[in-house]
Backbone as a ProteinNet text record, in pm:
[ID]
protein_1_A
[PRIMARY]
MIKSIAHASFLVADLATSLKFYCDVLQIPLNPNRPKFAYDGAWLDLDNKQQLHLMVLPNPDSTNGRPEHGGRDRHVALLVENLEALAERLEQAGVEFSRSKSGRAAFFCRDPDGNALEFAEDFTPPVK
[TERTIARY]
172.6	177.7	208.9	141.3	163.6	287.4	381.9	505.7	515	454.5	460.6	362.3	354.9	273.2	366	325	406.1	386.8	259.7	235.2	94.8	80.4	-47	-81.2	-206.6	-247.8	-328.2	-312.2	-388.4	-447	-573.3	-633.9	-601.9	-555.1	-518.2	-583.5	-611.5	-673.4	-571.3	-460.9	-358.7	-227.8	-164.5	-37.2	74.1	83.3	193.5	183.6	64.5	49.8	85.8	43	70.4	220.7	284.2	426.6	510.8	465.4	532.4	521.4	402.9	387.9	466.9	452.4	517.6	670.1	711.1	850.3	929	871.6	945.9	933.1	807.4	790.1	826	768.7	798.4	930.1	984.2	1112.4	1112.4	997.2	989.4	1033.6	1125.9	1174.5	1073.8	1070.4	988.1	1060.5	981.2	1045.1	997.5	1094.1	1057.5	1050.4	1078.6	1091.5	975.1	867	746.5	667.3	595.4	513	401.4	363.6	254.2	124.5	16.7	-119.7	-202.1	-331.4	-420.4	-463.1	-416.6	-445.3	-313	-313.1	-192	-169.7	-40.8	-6.1	144.8	184.4	329.2	353.3	473.1	516.9	626.3	619.7	711.9	780.5	907.7	979	1004.9	964.3	992.4	1099.5	1152.4	1250.9	1189	1271.8	1227.8	1137.7	1161.1	1085.6	938.4	898.7	760.7	741	619.4	595.6	459.6	447.6	319.7	283.9	157.8	117.1	12.7	44.5	-50.2	-126.4	-256.6	-338.9	-431.1	-427.9	-514.1	-640.5	-733.5	-863	-975	-1095.2	-1206.8	-1217.1	-1234.5	-1238.5	-1388.4	-1430.2	-1568.8	-1599.3	-1494.3	-1512.2	-1512.3	-1608.4	-1612.1	-1514.2	-1452	-1366.5	-1453.3	-1580.4	-1668.8	-1697.6	-1699.6	-1735.8	-1625.6	-1504.4	-1395.1	-1349.2	-1301.6	-1250.3	-1130.8	-1130.2	-1021.2	-881.7	-877.3	-754.5	-746.5	-640.8	-618.4	-616.3	-577.4	-569.4	-705	-810.8	-944.7	-1013	-929.7	-981.8	-889.4	-927.8	-842.9	-717.1	-601.5	-473.5	-365.3	-253.8	-135.2	-30.3	30.6	128.6	267.1	353.3	488.5	588.3	694	800.9	904.5	956.8	1053.8	1173.8	1286.8	1407.9	1403.5	1349.3	1353.9	1220.1	1132.6	999.1	1000.8	1081.3	1081.4	1129.9	1227.9	1273.7	1162.6	1082.7	969	863.3	838.9	743.4	788	915.5	967.1	947.6	968.6	943.7	797.2	711.7	565	522.4	575.6	543.6	594.3	713.2	769.6	684.9	625.3	537.9	395.8	364.2	229.2	131.3	184.1	96.7	61.9	-70.9	-118	-105.7	-75	-68.2	-110.7	-149.5	-185.6	-109	-68.8	5.1	-87.4	-29.8	-108.4	-187.6	-311.5	-396.8	-360.1	-281.9	-248.9	-124.9	-55.7	64.1	194.3	172.4	290.4	364.7	487.2	565.8	521.8	410.2	362.4	275.7	255.9	161.7	95.3	-12.4	-90.9	-109.5	-116.3	-153.7	-234.7	-276.3	-351.7	-273.4	-274.9	-213.1	-308.9	-270.3	-356.6	-491.1	-514.8	-643.7	-719.1	-669.7	-745.8	-704.1	-616.1	-574.6	-491.6	-523.8	-456.8	-329.6	-225.7	-97.7	-55.5	1.6	59.8	214.2	284.8	427.6	477.9	572.3	633.4	775.5	862.9	994.7	993.8	900.2	887	738.2	703.7	559.1	540.3	476.2	438.9	287	215	69.1	23.2	-81.3	-131.2	-173.7	-154.9	-198.4	-335	-426.2	-561.1	-575.8
-1657.7	-1678	-1546.8	-1517.6	-1400.8	-1424.1	-1329.1	-1345.2	-1273.8	-1152.9	-1076.2	-963.8	-881.7	-763.3	-650	-572.3	-455.7	-337.3	-313.9	-207.3	-231.1	-165.5	-159.6	-8.8	24	166	191.5	308.3	355.5	487.4	511	644.5	721.2	840.5	930.2	1065.5	1132.1	1264.5	1376.1	1361.4	1461.3	1402.8	1437.3	1374.9	1403.9	1527.4	1559.8	1477.9	1459.5	1379.3	1234.7	1184.8	1046	1024.5	1117.2	1106.6	1105.1	1182.8	1181	1041.1	979.2	845	742.7	738.3	638	660.8	784.9	807.9	826.7	900.9	930.2	814.7	775.4	672.9	533.9	493.6	360.9	358.4	467.7	482	413.4	435	385.5	502.4	483.8	598.2	639.3	771.1	832.4	812.9	776.6	769.9	894.9	991	1115.2	1104.5	986.7	974.2	908.6	890.4	824.1	928.7	882.9	978.3	1040.7	1160.7	1230.4	1189.1	1193.6	1161.9	1284.7	1276.5	1395.5	1424.9	1347	1373	1362.9	1420.2	1426.4	1290.4	1267.6	1137.2	1118.9	1002.9	975.9	821	790.4	648.7	623.3	518.7	483	347.4	337.5	218.4	116.7	-6.7	-120.9	-200.4	-300.8	-388.6	-462.2	-521.2	-607.6	-539.1	-412.8	-334	-322.9	-339.2	-321.8	-185.5	-133.4	0.3	8	117.4	162.8	290.5	306.3	424.4	493.9	616.1	695.3	780.5	783.2	857.2	948.6	1081.5	1177	1183.5	1098.1	1091.1	1068.9	1106.7	1079.4	931.7	908.3	766.1	721.2	626.3	582.8	492.5	452.1	361.4	439.7	414.7	472.7	404.5	476.2	417.4	374.7	412.6	370.7	224	157.4	19.2	-76.9	-25.8	-117.9	-187.5	-310.3	-380.8	-301.8	-305.4	-236.8	-301.5	-432.4	-505.8	-514.2	-453.7	-451	-588.1	-693.8	-825.6	-880.4	-819.2	-862.3	-771.2	-691.6	-600.1	-616.3	-562.2	-572.3	-493.4	-551.7	-489	-536.3	-466.2	-505.3	-552.7	-662.5	-717.6	-688.6	-624.7	-583.8	-658	-706.8	-773.4	-664.8	-673.6	-582.7	-651	-580.8	-641.3	-661.5	-562.4	-575	-530.6	-626.6	-598.1	-512.1	-546.1	-470.4	-330.5	-310.4	-170.6	-86.3	-147.1	-77.7	-47.8	-146.6	-127.5	-4.6	2	119.4	252.9	255.4	376.4	416.5	313.7	341.5	391.9	335.3	383.6	527.8	554.4	692.5	794.3	751.6	839.2	840.3	762.8	764.6	684.1	596.3	516.1	386.2	364.4	241.6	123.9	10.2	-117.3	-230.8	-344.3	-458.5	-579.1	-664.5	-788.3	-885.7	-970.9	-1070.9	-1159.7	-1186.8	-1271.1	-1421.1	-1451.8	-1594.6	-1635.4	-1542.2	-1570.5	-1559.4	-1530.1	-1507.6	-1385.6	-1368.3	-1244.5	-1144.7	-1079.7	-979.3	-878.2	-761.8	-667.3	-585.4	-515.7	-442.7	-303.8	-202.5	-67.8	-9.8	116.8	190.7	317	354.8	480.6	592.5	719.9	833.5	830.6	751.7	744.8	619.1	538.4	419.7	295	307.9	188	95.4	-34	-132.9	-183.8	-198.6	-252.1	-360	-468.7	-572.5	-570.9	-597.9	-603.3	-735.6	-802.7	-921.1	-934.6	-1011.5	-1032.3	-1151.4	-1237.1	-1354.1	-1382.1	-1431.7	-1466.7	-1606.9	-1683.7	-1820.3	-1825.7	-1855.1	-1855	-1954.1	-1920.6	-2010.7	-2142.7	-2247.7	-2384.5	-2406.4	-2454.5	-2481.3	-2623.6
-178.6	-32	36.4	139.6	220.9	312.7	309.1	383.8	517.1	524.4	644	638.9	743	741.2	700.9	603.4	558.8	654.7	689.9	788.3	852.8	966.8	1032.8	1049.5	1036.1	1043.2	1163.3	1227	1339	1302.2	1334.7	1324	1450.5	1431.6	1546.1	1528.5	1640.7	1638.9	1628.8	1704.1	1713.1	1685.4	1570.5	1528.3	1625.5	1672.9	1766.1	1895.8	1949.6	2072.3	2042.6	1928.2	1890.8	1870.8	1804.7	1780.2	1909.3	2008.7	2138	2198.1	2187.8	2243	2169.9	2034.3	1956.8	1944.6	1921	1901.5	2031.6	2124.9	2250	2350.1	2377.9	2481.6	2427.7	2311.3	2258	2183.1	2148.6	2075.3	1938.9	1867.6	1729.1	1637.2	1554.3	1469.2	1359.9	1343.7	1243.2	1106.9	1001.6	868.8	792.4	767.8	701.8	550.6	495.8	348.9	285.1	356.4	296.5	221.1	116.9	39.6	123.7	89.7	156.6	94.1	169.8	120.3	128.8	96.9	101.1	242.9	340.6	483.4	562.3	677.5	759.9	819.7	852.9	911.7	919.5	956	965.5	953.7	914	904.2	998	1075.8	1178.7	1137.9	1152.7	1103.8	1216.9	1188.5	1272.7	1200.8	1266.1	1194.2	1079.8	997.8	884.8	791.7	766.1	665.5	696.2	820.7	861	925.8	911.2	957.8	1026	1105.8	1157.1	1081.5	1039.6	968.9	1053.7	1099	1178.7	1084.4	1083.6	992.4	1071.7	1044.1	1105	1017.4	1054.7	985	1087.3	1054.9	1145.9	1184.6	1309	1360	1370.2	1292.3	1299.5	1423.9	1495	1609.7	1739.6	1821.8	1956.5	2048.3	2138	2238.8	2364.8	2362.4	2472	2465.7	2575.9	2582.2	2543.3	2514.7	2479.2	2604.9	2594.6	2713.9	2775.6	2906.9	2975.8	2939	2931.3	2895.5	2746.2	2687	2542.4	2473.3	2549.1	2493.4	2458.9	2501.8	2471.7	2372.4	2305.2	2203.3	2083	1969.8	1852.5	1887.9	1842.7	1878.7	1784.5	1784.4	1709.8	1811.5	1785	1876.4	1822.6	1901.8	1868.4	1949.6	1886	1955.7	2000	2117.8	2175.4	2225.3	2235.2	2283.1	2432.6	2508.5	2657.5	2706.1	2744.3	2787.9	2914.5	3009.6	3136.8	3121.8	3031.2	3008.8	2948.6	2856.2	2799.6	2912.3	3001.3	3111.3	3196.3	3220.2	3300.5	3229.4	3095.1	3015.8	3024.3	3007.1	3012.3	3150.8	3258.2	3390.3	3412	3362.6	3378.6	3300.5	3190.1	3107.2	3153.4	3256.7	3311.1	3222.3	3143.5	3053.7	3130.9	3142.8	3212.7	3117.6	3175.7	3099.1	3185.7	3127.1	3204.2	3149.6	3241	3205.9	3133	3054.2	2985.9	3083	3054.8	3138.4	3129.7	3021.3	3000.5	3079.1	3138.3	3209.8	3123.6	2996.7	2908.9	2950.2	2917.4	2939	2832.6	2855.5	2758.8	2838.9	2783.7	2840.6	2731.5	2769.4	2673.8	2724	2633.6	2670.4	2553.2	2570.9	2469.6	2438.8	2314.9	2271.5	2309.8	2286.5	2326.2	2263.7	2156.8	2089.1	2123.8	2214.6	2255.6	2174	2080.4	2002.6	2093.7	2088.2	2181.8	2114.3	2196.4	2156	2251.4	2197.1	2281.5	2261.3	2372.3	2362.4	2423.9	2355.2	2407.1	2350.6	2418.9	2366.1	2267	2282.2	2195.4	2181.1	2069.4	2050	2002.4	2087.9	2054	2070.9	1962.7	1972.7	2077	2154	2257.9	2192.8	2269.8	2228.1	2278.7	2194.6	2236.7	2288.4
[MASK]
++++++++++++++++++++++++++++++++++++++++++++++++++++++++++++++++++++++++++++++++++++++++++++++++++++++++++++++++++++++++++++++++

């Protein structure tokens, strides 16, 4: 039985730019103790032993034609302690985001490489 997600990976072009976004703006801590691979990258620690893996590799996906709203694109949903505090940090950093179209207390943004992220304090899947 699958219990949880161990990590999610994002392809990034510039590690320093990505670390400023993920570590400084989103305040996700860098894990310096992860093994190195044959390519550059970084591991970021989330709660419950889950991680984000940033990989500096060629991206085969174009950012052209992606939906403006990240909720209508492939994305990773992250739970946060204080949604409005994060919204303020994103605004101060000049990062655009859009509120959930469903009316949930959630919003979406893109990282410097166009990867979509969702943020919410609680996640209850929509009822059909």
